[in-house]
PDB file of C-alpha atoms in Angstrom:
ATOM      1  CA  MET S  24      19.660  11.672  -7.614  1.00 43.00           C
ATOM      2  CA  ASN S  25      19.463   8.313  -9.334  1.00 46.00           C
ATOM      3  CA  THR S  26      22.696   6.742 -10.447  1.00 47.00           C
ATOM      4  CA  PHE S  27      23.317   4.423 -13.322  1.00 46.00           C
ATOM      5  CA  VAL S  28      24.098   0.862 -12.246  1.00 48.00           C
ATOM      6  CA  PRO S  29      26.492  -0.449 -14.918  1.00 52.00           C
ATOM      7  CA  GLU S  30      27.053  -3.766 -13.142  1.00 56.00           C
ATOM      8  CA  LEU S  31      23.419  -4.751 -13.769  1.00 54.00           C
ATOM      9  CA  SER S  32      23.594  -7.271 -16.630  1.00 58.00           C
ATOM     10  CA  LEU S  33      20.832  -7.718 -19.193  1.00 54.00           C
ATOM     11  CA  SER S  34      19.843 -11.060 -17.661  1.00 63.00           C
ATOM     12  CA  GLN S  35      19.690  -9.468 -14.191  1.00 59.00           C
ATOM     13  CA  TYR S  36      17.611  -6.628 -15.612  1.00 52.00           C
ATOM     14  CA  MET S  37      15.202  -9.060 -17.319  1.00 55.00           C
ATOM     15  CA  ALA S  38      14.906 -11.055 -14.081  1.00 59.00           C
ATOM     16  CA  THR S  39      13.554  -7.957 -12.311  1.00 55.00           C
ATOM     17  CA  MET S  40      10.479  -7.867 -14.547  1.00 59.00           C
ATOM     18  CA  GLU S  41       7.450  -9.218 -12.743  1.00 66.00           C
ATOM     19  CA  GLN S  42       4.004  -9.367 -14.354  1.00 72.00           C
ATOM     20  CA  ILE S  43       0.902  -9.379 -12.167  1.00 76.00           C
ATOM     21  CA  PHE S  44      -2.787  -9.668 -12.995  1.00 75.00           C
ATOM     22  CA  PHE S  45      -5.639  -8.132 -11.015  1.00 77.00           C
ATOM     23  CA  VAL S  46      -9.097  -9.515 -11.816  1.00 82.00           C
ATOM     24  CA  LEU S  47     -12.535  -8.592 -10.477  1.00 80.00           C
ATOM     25  CA  THR S  48     -14.896 -11.556 -10.780  1.00 81.00           C
ATOM     26  CA  LEU S  49     -18.492 -12.479 -10.129  1.00 82.00           C
ATOM     27  CA  GLU S  50     -19.381 -15.298  -7.744  1.00 79.00           C
ATOM     28  CA  ASP S  51     -19.540 -17.737 -10.667  1.00 85.00           C
ATOM     29  CA  GLY S  52     -15.920 -16.923 -11.557  1.00 84.00           C
ATOM     30  CA  SER S  53     -16.638 -14.935 -14.721  1.00 86.00           C
ATOM     31  CA  TRP S  54     -14.666 -11.720 -14.948  1.00 88.00           C
ATOM     32  CA  MET S  55     -15.945  -8.138 -15.019  1.00 90.00           C
ATOM     33  CA  ALA S  56     -12.686  -6.196 -15.062  1.00 90.00           C
ATOM     34  CA  MET S  57      -8.977  -6.914 -15.204  1.00 88.00           C
ATOM     35  CA  ALA S  58      -5.660  -5.151 -15.177  1.00 87.00           C
ATOM     36  CA  THR S  59      -2.197  -6.279 -16.163  1.00 86.00           C
ATOM     37  CA  ILE S  60       0.746  -4.602 -14.515  1.00 88.00           C
ATOM     38  CA  ALA S  61       4.459  -5.157 -14.603  1.00 86.00           C
ATOM     39  CA  ILE S  62       6.986  -4.159 -12.001  1.00 85.00           C
ATOM     40  CA  ARG S  63      10.202  -2.962 -13.553  1.00 82.00           C
ATOM     41  CA  THR S  64      13.549  -1.754 -12.315  1.00 80.00           C
ATOM     42  CA  ASP S  65      15.193   0.828 -14.510  1.00 76.00           C
ATOM     43  CA  PHE S  66      18.929   1.124 -15.068  1.00 75.00           C
ATOM     44  CA  SER S  67      19.192   3.622 -12.210  1.00 74.00           C
ATOM     45  CA  ASN S  68      17.849   0.808  -9.983  1.00 74.00           C
ATOM     46  CA  SER S  69      14.511   2.551  -9.283  1.00 81.00           C
ATOM     47  CA  ARG S  70      11.379   0.401  -9.217  1.00 84.00           C
ATOM     48  CA  TYR S  71       8.312   1.496 -11.153  1.00 84.00           C
ATOM     49  CA  MET S  72       5.005  -0.066 -12.071  1.00 87.00           C
ATOM     50  CA  TRP S  73       3.790  -0.146 -15.651  1.00 86.00           C
ATOM     51  CA  ILE S  74       0.059  -0.564 -16.230  1.00 87.00           C
ATOM     52  CA  SER S  75      -0.147  -2.305 -19.585  1.00 82.00           C
ATOM     53  CA  GLU S  76      -3.892  -3.021 -19.584  1.00 84.00           C
ATOM     54  CA  LEU S  77      -6.985  -2.064 -17.672  1.00 85.00           C
ATOM     55  CA  VAL S  78     -10.200  -3.435 -19.160  1.00 86.00           C
ATOM     56  CA  VAL S  79     -13.770  -3.338 -17.892  1.00 89.00           C
ATOM     57  CA  LEU S  80     -16.289  -5.337 -19.913  1.00 90.00           C
ATOM     58  CA  PRO S  81     -18.871  -3.023 -21.548  1.00 91.00           C
ATOM     59  CA  GLN S  82     -21.813  -4.263 -19.476  1.00 93.00           C
ATOM     60  CA  TYR S  83     -19.955  -3.403 -16.238  1.00 92.00           C
ATOM     61  CA  ARG S  84     -18.645   0.061 -17.165  1.00 89.00           C
ATOM     62  CA  SER S  85     -19.610   3.198 -15.222  1.00 89.00           C
ATOM     63  CA  GLN S  86     -19.922   1.199 -11.999  1.00 92.00           C
ATOM     64  CA  GLY S  87     -16.597   2.228 -10.456  1.00 90.00           C
ATOM     65  CA  LEU S  88     -14.766  -1.026 -11.212  1.00 91.00           C
ATOM     66  CA  GLY S  89     -11.855   0.733 -12.921  1.00 89.00           C
ATOM     67  CA  LYS S  90     -11.399   2.924  -9.858  1.00 89.00           C
ATOM     68  CA  ILE S  91     -11.504  -0.131  -7.584  1.00 91.00           C
ATOM     69  CA  LEU S  92      -8.796  -1.833  -9.651  1.00 89.00           C
ATOM     70  CA  MET S  93      -6.648   1.294  -9.681  1.00 89.00           C
ATOM     71  CA  GLU S  94      -6.913   1.659  -5.912  1.00 91.00           C
ATOM     72  CA  HIS S  95      -5.670  -1.925  -5.482  1.00 91.00           C
ATOM     73  CA  ILE S  96      -2.878  -1.276  -7.991  1.00 90.00           C
ATOM     74  CA  ARG S  97      -1.887   1.951  -6.220  1.00 89.00           C
ATOM     75  CA  LYS S  98      -1.717   0.193  -2.841  1.00 92.00           C
ATOM     76  CA  TYR S  99       0.263  -2.668  -4.360  1.00 91.00           C
ATOM     77  CA  ALA S 100       2.697  -0.200  -5.946  1.00 90.00           C
ATOM     78  CA  ILE S 101       3.319   1.374  -2.538  1.00 91.00           C
ATOM     79  CA  GLN S 102       3.849  -2.052  -0.944  1.00 92.00           C
ATOM     80  CA  GLN S 103       6.336  -2.920  -3.689  1.00 87.00           C
ATOM     81  CA  GLN S 104       8.214   0.369  -3.173  1.00 88.00           C
ATOM     82  CA  SER S 105       7.538   1.544  -6.718  1.00 88.00           C
ATOM     83  CA  LYS S 106       8.558   5.144  -7.268  1.00 84.00           C
ATOM     84  CA  LYS S 107       6.039   5.829 -10.044  1.00 85.00           C
ATOM     85  CA  LEU S 108       3.147   4.426 -12.078  1.00 84.00           C
ATOM     86  CA  ILE S 109       3.384   4.532 -15.849  1.00 82.00           C
ATOM     87  CA  LEU S 110       0.618   3.760 -18.304  1.00 80.00           C
ATOM     88  CA  TYR S 111       0.197   3.965 -22.015  1.00 74.00           C
ATOM     89  CA  ALA S 112      -3.045   4.379 -23.929  1.00 72.00           C
ATOM     90  CA  GLY S 113      -3.153   4.327 -27.723  1.00 71.00           C
ATOM     91  CA  LEU S 114      -3.906   7.649 -29.401  1.00 70.00           C
ATOM     92  CA  GLN S 115      -7.147   6.286 -30.857  1.00 72.00           C
ATOM     93  CA  ARG S 116      -8.494   5.193 -27.432  1.00 76.00           C
ATOM     94  CA  GLU S 117     -10.440   8.360 -26.609  1.00 76.00           C
ATOM     95  CA  GLN S 118     -12.752   6.615 -24.133  1.00 78.00           C
ATOM     96  CA  ALA S 119      -9.717   5.360 -22.199  1.00 77.00           C
ATOM     97  CA  HIS S 120      -8.238   8.879 -22.221  1.00 77.00           C
ATOM     98  CA  ARG S 121     -11.457  10.268 -20.720  1.00 79.00           C
ATOM     99  CA  PHE S 122     -11.364   7.611 -17.979  1.00 80.00           C
ATOM    100  CA  TRP S 123      -7.769   8.411 -17.027  1.00 76.00           C
ATOM    101  CA  THR S 124      -8.085  12.198 -17.186  1.00 81.00           C
ATOM    102  CA  HIS S 125     -11.647  12.881 -16.002  1.00 78.00           C
ATOM    103  CA  HIS S 126     -12.299  10.023 -13.594  1.00 77.00           C
ATOM    104  CA  MET S 127      -8.843   9.187 -12.274  1.00 79.00           C
ATOM    105  CA  GLY S 128      -7.201  12.629 -12.319  1.00 79.00           C
ATOM    106  CA  TYR S 129      -4.225  11.641 -14.469  1.00 77.00           C
ATOM    107  CA  VAL S 130      -2.645  14.063 -16.922  1.00 75.00           C
ATOM    108  CA  PHE S 131      -0.810  13.370 -20.146  1.00 72.00           C
ATOM    109  CA  LYS S 132       2.934  13.567 -19.650  1.00 71.00           C
ATOM    110  CA  HIS S 133       3.643  13.328 -23.342  1.00 61.00           C
ATOM    111  CA  GLU S 134       1.391  12.937 -26.335  1.00 60.00           C
ATOM    112  CA  LEU S 135       2.727  11.991 -29.759  1.00 56.00           C
TER     113      LEU S 135
END
């Protein structure tokens, strides 16, 4: 069971927030796909990884780049001892929902 850590101050909590970028590039340095993640520690002192963005440029979609990025993110989360991955996708982003549910096997935890 997680326990609340009251001695964790707001500044200590904010200091635990790391933001990391994963980028897939071509040889010339131009990018094809990118993801932005943040490692957080909640007030019960459990680490989790929040995927705030995963973008594949239109001309590179359906080539498995999103899956490649997610595999790197998953491995990184394990290395960082994250207990869970959290992502948000706007309600209007139906194409993103299809990617997460059909191609990556994720399920909606809560839909507004």
